Short mmCIF file of C-alpha atoms in Angstrom, two decimals:
data_model
loop_
_atom_site.label_atom_id
_atom_site.label_comp_id
_atom_site.label_asym_id
_atom_site.label_seq_id
_atom_site.Cartn_x
_atom_site.Cartn_y
_atom_site.Cartn_z
CA MET A 1 -43.72 -1.69 -11.46
CA ILE A 2 -42.01 -5.02 -12.21
CA GLY A 3 -39.80 -3.19 -14.73
CA PHE A 4 -38.85 -0.68 -12.16
CA LEU A 5 -37.81 -3.42 -9.69
CA ILE A 6 -35.79 -5.35 -12.28
CA ALA A 7 -34.03 -2.00 -13.28
CA LEU A 8 -33.49 -1.24 -9.56
CA VAL A 9 -31.88 -4.79 -8.85
CA ILE A 10 -29.75 -4.54 -12.09
CA GLY A 11 -28.72 -1.02 -11.12
CA PHE A 12 -27.73 -2.06 -7.60
CA TRP A 13 -25.93 -5.15 -8.88
CA LEU A 14 -23.86 -2.81 -11.29
CA LEU A 15 -23.24 -0.46 -8.51
CA LYS A 16 -21.87 -3.25 -6.30
CA VAL A 17 -19.65 -4.53 -9.09
CA PHE A 18 -18.25 -0.95 -9.82
CA PHE A 19 -17.58 -0.28 -6.13
CA LYS A 20 -15.89 -3.69 -5.55
CA ILE A 21 -13.53 -3.11 -8.59
CA GLY A 22 -12.98 0.38 -7.29
CA PHE A 23 -12.36 -0.42 -3.79
CA LYS A 24 -9.72 -3.13 -5.03
CA LEU A 25 -7.94 -0.62 -7.19
CA ILE A 26 -7.87 1.84 -4.28
CA GLY A 27 -6.59 -0.76 -2.04
CA LEU A 28 -3.79 -1.91 -4.46
CA ILE A 29 -2.76 1.68 -5.10
CA PHE A 30 -2.54 2.31 -1.30
CA THR A 31 -0.60 -0.93 -0.85
CA VAL A 32 1.95 -0.03 -3.51
CA ILE A 33 2.40 3.50 -1.99
CA ILE A 34 2.72 2.22 1.60
CA GLY A 35 5.20 -0.52 0.37
CA LEU A 36 7.40 2.11 -1.49
CA PHE A 37 7.46 4.20 1.57
CA LEU A 38 8.41 1.20 3.96
CA LEU A 39 11.07 0.16 1.41
CA LYS A 40 12.38 3.55 1.47
CA MET A 41 12.49 3.74 5.27
CA ALA A 42 14.09 0.35 5.48
CA LEU A 43 16.85 1.37 3.09
CA TRP A 44 17.49 4.53 5.07
CA ILE A 45 17.64 2.44 8.41
CA GLY A 46 20.09 0.12 6.53
CA VAL A 47 22.34 2.98 5.54
CA ALA A 48 22.29 4.56 9.13
CA VAL A 49 23.11 1.06 10.52
CA LEU A 50 26.11 0.63 7.95
CA ALA A 51 27.26 4.21 8.82
CA LEU A 52 27.21 3.62 12.46
CA GLY A 53 28.91 0.23 12.04
CA GLY A 54 31.64 1.65 10.06
CA ILE A 55 32.15 4.49 12.52
CA ALA A 56 32.34 2.14 15.36
CA LEU A 57 34.80 -0.10 13.33
CA PHE A 58 37.22 2.48 12.35
CA ALA A 59 36.93 4.59 15.54
CA SER A 60 37.54 1.74 17.94
CA PRO A 61 40.26 2.40 20.40
CA PHE A 62 41.25 -1.39 20.42
CA GLN A 63 42.50 -1.48 16.95
CA ASN A 64 46.02 -2.98 16.36
#
């Protein structure tokens, strides 16, 4: 019975360690994926702002 309890405690400890490492890896992977997506969105917004700025600059009726 004591051996079973020791094995149970060791098993739960290993499970906790594996889940902790697994959740950290999953969190890291999702962080990288979301970061790349946000970076892509920021780049597209920047391109759109530059395009609108260029259109506003060159299509201005007040140019000399």
